[in-house]
Structure formats: structure tokens, C-alpha cells
XYZ file of C-alpha atoms in Angstrom:
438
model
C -43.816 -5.192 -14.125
C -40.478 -6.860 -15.036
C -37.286 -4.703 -14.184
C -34.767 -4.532 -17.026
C -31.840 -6.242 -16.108
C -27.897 -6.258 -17.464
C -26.457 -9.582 -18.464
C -22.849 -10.853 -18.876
C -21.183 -14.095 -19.540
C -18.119 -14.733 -17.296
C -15.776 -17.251 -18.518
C -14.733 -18.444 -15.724
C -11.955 -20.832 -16.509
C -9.861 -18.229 -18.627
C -8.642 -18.663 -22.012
C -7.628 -21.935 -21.437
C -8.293 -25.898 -22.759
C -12.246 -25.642 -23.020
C -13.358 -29.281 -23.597
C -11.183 -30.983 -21.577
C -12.872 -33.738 -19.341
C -16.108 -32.659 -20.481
C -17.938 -35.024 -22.983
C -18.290 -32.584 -25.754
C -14.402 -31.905 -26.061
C -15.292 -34.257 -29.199
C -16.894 -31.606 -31.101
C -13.417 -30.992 -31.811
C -13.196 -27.583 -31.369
C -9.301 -25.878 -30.531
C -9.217 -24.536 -27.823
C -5.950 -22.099 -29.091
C -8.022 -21.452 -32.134
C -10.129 -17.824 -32.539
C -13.021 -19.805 -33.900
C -14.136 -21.537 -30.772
C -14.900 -18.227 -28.936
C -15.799 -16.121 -31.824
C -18.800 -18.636 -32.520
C -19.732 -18.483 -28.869
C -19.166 -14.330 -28.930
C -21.763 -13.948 -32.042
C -24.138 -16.539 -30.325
C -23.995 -13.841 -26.882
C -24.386 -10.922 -28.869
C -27.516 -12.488 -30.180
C -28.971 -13.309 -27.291
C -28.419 -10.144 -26.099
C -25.671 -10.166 -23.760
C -24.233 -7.196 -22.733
C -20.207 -8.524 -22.116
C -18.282 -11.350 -21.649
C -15.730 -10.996 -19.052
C -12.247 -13.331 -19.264
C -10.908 -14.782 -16.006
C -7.355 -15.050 -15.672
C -4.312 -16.242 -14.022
C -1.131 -15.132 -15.455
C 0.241 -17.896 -13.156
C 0.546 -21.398 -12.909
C 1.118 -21.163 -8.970
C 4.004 -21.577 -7.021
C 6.218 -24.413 -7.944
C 4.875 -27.236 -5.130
C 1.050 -26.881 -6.702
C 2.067 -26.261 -10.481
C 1.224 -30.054 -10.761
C -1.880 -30.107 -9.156
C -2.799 -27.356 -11.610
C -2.136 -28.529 -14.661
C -3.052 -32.151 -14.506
C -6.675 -31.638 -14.815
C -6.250 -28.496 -16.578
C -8.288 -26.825 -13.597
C -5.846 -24.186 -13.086
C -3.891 -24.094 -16.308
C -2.519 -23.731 -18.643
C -4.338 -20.261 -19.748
C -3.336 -17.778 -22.539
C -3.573 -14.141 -22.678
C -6.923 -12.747 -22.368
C -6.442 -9.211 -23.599
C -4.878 -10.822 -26.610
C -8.113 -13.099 -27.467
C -9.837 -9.704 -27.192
C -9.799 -8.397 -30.888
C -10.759 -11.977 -32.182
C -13.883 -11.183 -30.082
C -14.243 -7.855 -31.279
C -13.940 -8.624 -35.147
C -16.803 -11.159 -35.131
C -19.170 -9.235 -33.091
C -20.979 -5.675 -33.424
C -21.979 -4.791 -29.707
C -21.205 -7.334 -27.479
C -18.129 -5.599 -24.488
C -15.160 -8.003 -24.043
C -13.725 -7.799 -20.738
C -10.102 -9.509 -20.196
C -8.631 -9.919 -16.601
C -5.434 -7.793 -16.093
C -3.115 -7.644 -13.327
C -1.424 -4.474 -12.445
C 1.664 -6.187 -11.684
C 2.261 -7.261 -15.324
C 2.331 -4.284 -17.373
C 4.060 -0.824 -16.660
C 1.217 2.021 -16.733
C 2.419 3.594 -19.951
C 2.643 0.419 -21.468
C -0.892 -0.461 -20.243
C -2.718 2.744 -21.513
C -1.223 2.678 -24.637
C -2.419 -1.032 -25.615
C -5.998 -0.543 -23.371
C -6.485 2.828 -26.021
C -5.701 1.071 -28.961
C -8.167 -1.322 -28.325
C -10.892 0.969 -27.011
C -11.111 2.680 -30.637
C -10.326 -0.619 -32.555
C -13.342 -1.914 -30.720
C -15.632 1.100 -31.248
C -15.274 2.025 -27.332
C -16.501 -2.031 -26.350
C -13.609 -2.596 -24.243
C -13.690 -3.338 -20.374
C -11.048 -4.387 -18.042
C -11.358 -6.620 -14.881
C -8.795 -5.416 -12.906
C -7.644 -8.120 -10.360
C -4.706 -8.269 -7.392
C -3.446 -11.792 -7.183
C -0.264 -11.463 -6.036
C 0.890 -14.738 -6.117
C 2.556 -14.328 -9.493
C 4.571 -11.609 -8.381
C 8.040 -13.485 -8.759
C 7.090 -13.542 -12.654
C 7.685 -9.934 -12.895
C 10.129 -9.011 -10.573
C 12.391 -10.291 -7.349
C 10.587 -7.711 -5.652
C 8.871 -8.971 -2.275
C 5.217 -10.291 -2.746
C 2.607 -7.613 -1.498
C 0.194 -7.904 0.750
C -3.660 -7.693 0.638
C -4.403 -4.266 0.993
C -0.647 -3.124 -0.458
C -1.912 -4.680 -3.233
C -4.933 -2.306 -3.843
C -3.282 0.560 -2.865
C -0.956 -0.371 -6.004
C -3.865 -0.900 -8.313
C -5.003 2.405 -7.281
C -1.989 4.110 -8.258
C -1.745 2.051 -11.790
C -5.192 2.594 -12.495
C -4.934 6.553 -11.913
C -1.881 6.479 -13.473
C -3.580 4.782 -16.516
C -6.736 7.617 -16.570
C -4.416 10.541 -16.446
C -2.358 9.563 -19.611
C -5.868 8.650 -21.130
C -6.750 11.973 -20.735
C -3.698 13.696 -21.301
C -4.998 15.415 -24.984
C -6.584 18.222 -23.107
C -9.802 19.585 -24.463
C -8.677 20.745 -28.235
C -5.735 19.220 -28.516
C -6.733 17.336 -30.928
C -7.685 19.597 -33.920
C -8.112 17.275 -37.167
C -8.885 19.991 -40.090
C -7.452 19.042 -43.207
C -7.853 23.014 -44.194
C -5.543 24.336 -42.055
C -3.555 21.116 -42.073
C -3.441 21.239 -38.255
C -3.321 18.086 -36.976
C -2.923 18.491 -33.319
C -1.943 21.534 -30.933
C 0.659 19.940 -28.162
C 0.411 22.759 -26.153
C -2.753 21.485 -24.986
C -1.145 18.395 -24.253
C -0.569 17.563 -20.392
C 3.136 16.399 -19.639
C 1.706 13.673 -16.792
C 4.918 13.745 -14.998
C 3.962 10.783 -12.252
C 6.368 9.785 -9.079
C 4.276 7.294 -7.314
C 4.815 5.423 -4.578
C 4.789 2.063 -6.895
C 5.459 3.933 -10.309
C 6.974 6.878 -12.258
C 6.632 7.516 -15.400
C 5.876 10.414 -17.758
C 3.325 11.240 -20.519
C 1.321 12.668 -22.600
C 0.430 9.452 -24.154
C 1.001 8.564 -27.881
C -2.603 8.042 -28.793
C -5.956 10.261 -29.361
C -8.853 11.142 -27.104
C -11.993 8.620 -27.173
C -15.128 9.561 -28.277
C -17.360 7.499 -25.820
C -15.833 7.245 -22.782
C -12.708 5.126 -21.408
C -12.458 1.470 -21.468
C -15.114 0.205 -18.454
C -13.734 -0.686 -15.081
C -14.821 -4.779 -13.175
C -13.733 -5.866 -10.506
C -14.374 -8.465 -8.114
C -13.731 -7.967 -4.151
C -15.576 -8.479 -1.205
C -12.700 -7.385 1.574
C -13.255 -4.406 3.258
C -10.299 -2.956 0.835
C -12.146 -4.423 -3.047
C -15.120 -3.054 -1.732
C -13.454 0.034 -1.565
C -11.778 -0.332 -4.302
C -14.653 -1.085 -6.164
C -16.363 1.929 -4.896
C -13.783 4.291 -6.291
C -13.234 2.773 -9.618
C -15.280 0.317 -11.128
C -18.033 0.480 -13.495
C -18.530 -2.852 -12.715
C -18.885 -4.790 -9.508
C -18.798 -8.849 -10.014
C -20.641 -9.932 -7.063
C -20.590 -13.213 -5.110
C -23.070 -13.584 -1.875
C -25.774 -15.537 -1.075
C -28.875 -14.371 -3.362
C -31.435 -13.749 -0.550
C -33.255 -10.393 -0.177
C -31.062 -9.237 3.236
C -27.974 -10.457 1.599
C -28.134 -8.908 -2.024
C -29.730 -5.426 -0.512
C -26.524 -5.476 2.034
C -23.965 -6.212 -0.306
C -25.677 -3.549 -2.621
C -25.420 -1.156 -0.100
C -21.815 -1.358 0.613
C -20.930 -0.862 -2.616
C -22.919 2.495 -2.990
C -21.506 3.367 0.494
C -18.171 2.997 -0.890
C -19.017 4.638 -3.960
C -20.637 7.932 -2.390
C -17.557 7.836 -0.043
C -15.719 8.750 -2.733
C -17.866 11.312 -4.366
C -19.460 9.103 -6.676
C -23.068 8.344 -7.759
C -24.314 4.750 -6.513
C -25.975 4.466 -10.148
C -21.972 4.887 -11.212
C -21.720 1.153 -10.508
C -23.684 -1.509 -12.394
C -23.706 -4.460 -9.653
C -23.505 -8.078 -10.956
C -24.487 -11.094 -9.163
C -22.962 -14.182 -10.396
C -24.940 -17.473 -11.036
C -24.196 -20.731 -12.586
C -27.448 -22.097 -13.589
C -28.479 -25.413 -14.907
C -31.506 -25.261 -16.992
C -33.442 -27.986 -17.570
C -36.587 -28.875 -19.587
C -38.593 -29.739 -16.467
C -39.180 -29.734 -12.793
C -39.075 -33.499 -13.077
C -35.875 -33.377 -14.332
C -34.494 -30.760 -12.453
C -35.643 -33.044 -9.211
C -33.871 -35.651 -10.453
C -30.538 -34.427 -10.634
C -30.632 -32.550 -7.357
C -31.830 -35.872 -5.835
C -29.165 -38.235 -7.965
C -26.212 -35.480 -6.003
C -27.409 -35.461 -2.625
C -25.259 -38.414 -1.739
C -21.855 -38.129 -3.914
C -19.567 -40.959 -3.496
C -15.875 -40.516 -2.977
C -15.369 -39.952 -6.552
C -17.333 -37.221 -7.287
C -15.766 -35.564 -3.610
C -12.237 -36.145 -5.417
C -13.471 -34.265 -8.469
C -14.042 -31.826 -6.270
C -11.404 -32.040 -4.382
C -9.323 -31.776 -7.558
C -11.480 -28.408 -8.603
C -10.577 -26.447 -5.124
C -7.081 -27.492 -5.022
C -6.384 -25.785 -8.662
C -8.256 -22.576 -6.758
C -6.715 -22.523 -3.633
C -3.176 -23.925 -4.569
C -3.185 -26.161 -2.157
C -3.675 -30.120 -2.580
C -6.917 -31.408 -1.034
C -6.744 -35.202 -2.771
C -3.991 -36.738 -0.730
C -5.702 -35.340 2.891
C -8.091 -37.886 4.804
C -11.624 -37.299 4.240
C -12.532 -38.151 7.410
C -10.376 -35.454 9.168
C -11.055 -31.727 9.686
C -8.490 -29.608 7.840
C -5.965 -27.877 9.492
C -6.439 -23.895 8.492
C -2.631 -23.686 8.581
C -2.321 -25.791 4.938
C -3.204 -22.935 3.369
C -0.827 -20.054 2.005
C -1.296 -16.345 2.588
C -1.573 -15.615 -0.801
C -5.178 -17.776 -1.313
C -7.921 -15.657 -0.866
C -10.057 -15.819 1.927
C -13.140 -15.700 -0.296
C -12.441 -19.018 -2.076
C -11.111 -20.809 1.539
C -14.888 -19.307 2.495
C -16.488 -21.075 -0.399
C -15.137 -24.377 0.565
C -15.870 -23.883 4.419
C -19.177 -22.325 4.082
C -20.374 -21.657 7.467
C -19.536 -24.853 9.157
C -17.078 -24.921 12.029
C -13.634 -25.681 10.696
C -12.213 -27.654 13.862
C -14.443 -30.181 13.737
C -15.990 -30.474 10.151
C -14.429 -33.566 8.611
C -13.045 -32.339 5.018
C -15.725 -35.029 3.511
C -18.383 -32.745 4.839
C -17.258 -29.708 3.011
C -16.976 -31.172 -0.424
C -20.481 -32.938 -0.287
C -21.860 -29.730 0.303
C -20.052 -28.194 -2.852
C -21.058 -31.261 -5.213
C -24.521 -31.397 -3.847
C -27.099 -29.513 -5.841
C -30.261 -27.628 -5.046
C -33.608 -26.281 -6.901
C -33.691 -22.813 -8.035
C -37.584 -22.719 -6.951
C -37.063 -23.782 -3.504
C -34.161 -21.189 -3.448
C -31.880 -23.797 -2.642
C -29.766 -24.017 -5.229
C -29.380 -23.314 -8.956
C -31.154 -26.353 -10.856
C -34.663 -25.502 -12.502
C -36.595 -24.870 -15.824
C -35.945 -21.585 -17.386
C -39.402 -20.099 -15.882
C -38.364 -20.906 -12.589
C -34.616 -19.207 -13.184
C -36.525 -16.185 -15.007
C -38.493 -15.944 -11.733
C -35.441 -15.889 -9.128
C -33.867 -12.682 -11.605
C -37.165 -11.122 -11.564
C -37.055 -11.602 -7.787
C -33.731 -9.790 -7.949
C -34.740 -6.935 -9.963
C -37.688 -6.366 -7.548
C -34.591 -5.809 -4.618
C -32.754 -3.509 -7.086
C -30.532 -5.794 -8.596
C -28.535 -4.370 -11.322
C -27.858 -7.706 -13.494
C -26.655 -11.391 -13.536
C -23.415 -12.914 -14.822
C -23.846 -16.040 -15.705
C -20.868 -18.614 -15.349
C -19.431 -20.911 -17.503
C -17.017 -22.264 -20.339
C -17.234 -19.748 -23.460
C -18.002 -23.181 -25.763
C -21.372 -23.315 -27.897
C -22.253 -26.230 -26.096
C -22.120 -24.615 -22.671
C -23.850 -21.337 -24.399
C -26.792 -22.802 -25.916
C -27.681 -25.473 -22.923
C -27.998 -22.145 -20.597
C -29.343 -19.976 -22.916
C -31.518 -21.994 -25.686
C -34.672 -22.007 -23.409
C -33.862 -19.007 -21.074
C -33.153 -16.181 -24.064
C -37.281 -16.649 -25.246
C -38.511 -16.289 -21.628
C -36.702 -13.536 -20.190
C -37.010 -11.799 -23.355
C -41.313 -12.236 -23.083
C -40.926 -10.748 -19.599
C -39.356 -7.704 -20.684
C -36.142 -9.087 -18.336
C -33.610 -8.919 -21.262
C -32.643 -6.574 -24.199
C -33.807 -7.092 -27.556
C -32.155 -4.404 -29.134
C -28.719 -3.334 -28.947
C -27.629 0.599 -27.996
C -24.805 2.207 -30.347
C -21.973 4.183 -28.277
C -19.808 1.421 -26.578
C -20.241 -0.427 -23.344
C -20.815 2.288 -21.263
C -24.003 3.204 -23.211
C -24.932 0.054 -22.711
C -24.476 -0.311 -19.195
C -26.512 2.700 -19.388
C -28.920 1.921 -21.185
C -31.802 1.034 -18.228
């Protein structure tokens, strides 16, 4: 029997110029316009999605890759995530939003007070994907950059910082009865008087209690210090690893290790594999495109090239693509996760850089397990697969456009949904109902 499984939509590029270099950027949607992702929100919440989750990058990078950024509109320019949020919320009924913050951008107080506000405006469908990148940090202060793990330890603080002015109205404190004309008793109010390592600020907070549950916690990770991270705050863990059966039961397991660590529940944590599918009508056709990309020519290696140097702020296009790369071209602030992804397991020192980008543009068959081409069946089989390991659920990656949405999901929605695989029918109570729904 089919296990039930969670799905999101993670828009991966951020609120940024959707369209651009893609063919159907003459549909002539606006990219800085509501509609464009309040048409792709309703057509989610339909298909039963449980979120969409917003990348971000409150940065265009440091000042010697700002061009390489912006001039395919890879890396930039991207607007404010959290603000796109109640857009989403007014034309939907269910569906979470989830916008990327960064702890370094907003002081705590500031933080819970606009996170609350849009938890009740939202009827409780908020989540937040809290992220680390420190390489914006000289937008917000001239303090020195943090490092890795400094990093989390200051998320940690802003995020418990953040749950204790939440739940500063005390049980009562809010008393509501127009007969007594009590609105409130503030002596069951908690002062929240924080001196942090990172922060200090006071409370209570100017806002009421919610009435199912706090905004939901995502993050992404796979250090050591996200996973812990993860384990001791998220709702949500976004996971990237290779989907085989020893892979996705490991990865699970370190995130309920991490969780129980810190007196959690594994079941706290609803874990997320991500997947960028491309469904096609037929294995015919789905052989032909892996088979038209197992030899890319030097321009489809520079696209590439021109995709990883937005992610790892570092140019790749001017380097010789006959030459290994030098490890040392890259900056201590890129993650080691997205160096990985271009790497893979090859051996750096002698792997021209040619070698590395063929293998990202080449593309492989979801029923061969090989890659993520294939008819909807066969991409309903691989989650069913999933679900039989104990997979949680699947985000699925791409542009938040209707174009994007329905060539994923206009074949895919009626088979999972005949295998019992996705939701039908909506739960009321927020996003944490939802995610606990099955």
C-alpha cells in the first residue's frame, strides 16, 4: 500500500526575474508583479501542495562577483521574500508560504513582531527557512564576518530569542471578555529580559498568543553543525543526498539522532528530499533527451558554467576547460555543499573542469535511477520507493511560474493522487496540522 507523503514546492531562484532566458518569459508575465505567483500559489494549493518555500539571498555577493551575478540574472537581483508572503496568503486558503530569512538582517524583537503578525494574518500558514549565509554580513554591520559554526550558534540564540517573546503572554494573559471589559492581565506577562552573547533585548512582545502553534521552522544543512541545528529546531528539514535506500535511511537517521539529542521526538521533524523532475509524456521521450545531453558541447558547459558561478561566487567562464581547478579559487564563505555539487566524487587534482560540468548538464532516467527524466508513473514509482524507506516527503524544485507548475505537475497530480501518494483534501489548523496530518 502507498505511504502518504508531504509535498512542497521550493522556489529555488528566489523572488527574482522568473522568465528570463527561458522561452516562455513571453507570456509576459512581471516578474515584480503579485499576480505571477499568486496564479502559481492557487494552482499548488490545488494540487495539493502542502508549502512553497522562497529561496533567498539578501545579497548580491561581494563586489568582484556582483557582475557575474547579475548578468544572467542567476544570482540576482531578488526581492524580499517575507514581503511576497501575504500576496501568497490572500489568494490561497491552505497552502504554507515559507520565505528564507537570515538572522543577521533583522533584530529579534523586530523579527517576532513581523513573523506574529503574519502567523495570524495567515490563519497560522506561515513557515520560516531560516538560513546562515554570512556573506552578506557587511550589509548589516562593519562587524567581522562569522564563521560556519559561529554562525549557528547565532541563529540559535535569535531563534530562542524569537520563541521566548512569542510566548511571552503567559497562560491567561490574554483575557478577551467584553463583560468585564478586561482585555488583558500584564501580570501574566513575562518581561523576557535577554543578554545574549549576539543579542539583548527585552520583551514581552506587543502582540497576542497564537491559537495553532508558532510559525514552522526549515532549514537546510548537512554540516555536522545544520544537522544539529536542524535537530533542535526545525519542523522542517530540506534535504539534499543521493536518493538511494543506504543514503536516504542515513541521512534520516542523523537527523532523528540530532533531534532525540536534544530531547525531541524524531516524528518532530518532517524530512524533505529535494527533486527536480522532468516529466515527460513517454519513455521514448524521456530517452531522448537523456541521450540528446550525454555529450554537451562547450555551450551548454558555459551555461553551466554561468549557473555555478552565480552559486558559488566565483567565476568559472573565463578558467580553461581543459584544466583541473585549483580548490584555492574559492572563498571561505561558499559552502562546501554547493563546491560538493560541482565536484561530485571525482578527484579534484586531476579532473579537468570540462569533466565536472558535463556531468552537471548531463541527464539521466528516473527508472534506471540514474537521474530525474521519466513519465509521471515512473516518478510516482521512485516516491513510492521513498515512502517504503520512511521518507517523509518531496520538494520539488523549480521557478514559481505556471508554466514551470503545470509541466511538473499536469500529469503527476492524477497519478500520485490514484495511488493514495498525495492529499486530496486539505486539513484546517495551519501548517503544522498539516505537516501533521499523516
Amino acid at each position: 500500500m502507498s505511504v502518504p507523503q508531504h509535498f512542497g514546492w521550493f522556489l529555488a531562484r528566489g523572488f527574482g526575474p522568473h522568465g528570463w532566458g527561458h522561452p516562455y518569459l513571453d507570456w509576459d508575465w512581471r516578474w515584480t508583479s503579485p499576480e505571477l505567483y499568486q496564479q502559481s500559489a492557487r494552482e499548488l494549493e490545488q494540487a495539493g501542495f502542502d508549502f512553497v518555500l522562497i529561496e533567498d539571498a539578501p545579497s548580491l555577493g561581494s563586489p568582484a562577483t556582483i557582475d557575474t551575478r547579475v548578468r544572467h540574472a542567476f544570482g540576482g537581483p531578488k526581492l524580499d521574500p517575507l514581503l511576497l508572503a501575504p500576496y501568497l496568503f490572500q489568494a490561497t486558503t491552505h497552502l504554507g508560504v515559507i520565505p528564507t530569512v537570515n538572522p543577521a538582517a533583522t533584530l529579534p524583537y523586530t523579527a517576532a513582531r513581523q513573523f506574529s503578525t503574519l502567523q495570524h494574518l495567515s490563519g497560522h500558514r506561515l513557515g520560516l527557512n531560516v538560513v546562515t549565509d554570512t556573506g552578506s554580513a557587511r550589509h548589516f554591520s562593519d562587524a567581522p564576518q562569522l564563521g560556519h559554526d559561529a554562525a549557528y550558534d547565532r541563529a540559535e540564540e535569535w531563534l530562542a530569542g524569537i520563541r521566548a517573546l512569542w510566548r511571552s503572554w503567559g497562560d491567561g494573559a490574554l483575557v478577551a471578555d467584553p463583560v468585564s471589559g478586561v482585555y488583558a492581565d500584564g501580570t501574566k506577562l513575562d518581561a523576557v529580559r535577554h543578554r545574549g552573547e549576539y543579542f539583548a533585548f527585552d520583551g514581552p512582545l506587543n502582540a497576542v498568543p497564537f491559537e495553532h502553534g508558532e510559525p514552522v521552522i526549515a532549514s537546510p544543512g548537512g554540516s555536522g553543525r545544520g544537522l544539529a541545528f536542524a535537530g533542535a529546531n526545525s519542523d522542517i528539514q530540506l534535504a539534499l543526498a543521493p536518493l538511494t535506500e543506504k543514503s536516504v535511511r542515513e541521512y534520516r537517521a542523523r537527523i532523528h539522532a540530532a533531534a532525540v539529542e536534544r530531547g525531541r521526538r524524531p516524528e518532530d521533524i518532517t524530512i524533505m528530499f529535494a527533486i527536480q523532475p522532468t516529466i515527460v509524456s513517454s519513455a521514448e521521450e524521456a530517452d531522448r533527451l537523456v541521450a540528446a545531453a550525454a555529450n554537451p558541447d562547450d555551450r551548454a558547459l558555459t551555461l553551466i558554467a554561468q549557473r555555478q558561478s552565480s552559486d558559488l561566487e566565483t567565476d568559472l567562464t573565463g578558467l580553461d576547460l581543459d584544466a583541473p581547478l585549483d580548490p584555492s579559487i574559492f572563498g571561505e564563505h561558499v559552502s562546501q555543499g554547493s563546491i560538493r555539487r560541482l565536484t561530485g566524487d571525482r578527484d579534484v587534482a586531476t579532473t579537468p573542469l570540462r569533466a565536472h560540468l558535463a556531468s552537471l548538464a548531463r541527464l539521466g532516467r528516473i527508472s534506471d535511477r540514474s537521474g530525474f527524466v521519466g513519465t509521471a508513473e515512473e516518478f510516482a514509482d521512485l516516491v513510492e520507493e521513498l515512502g517504503e524507506w520512511g521518507n517523509d516527503g518531496v520538494l520539488l524544485w523549480g521557478d514559481l511560474h505556471p508554466v514551470t507548475i503545470h509541466r511538473t505537475l499536469d500529469e503527476l497530480v492524477p497519478v500520485l493522487r490514484r495511488r493514495g501518494i498525495l492529499r486530496r483534501d486539505h486539513v484546517e489548523g495551519g501548517l503544522h496540522a498539516t505537516l501533521r496530518a499523516f
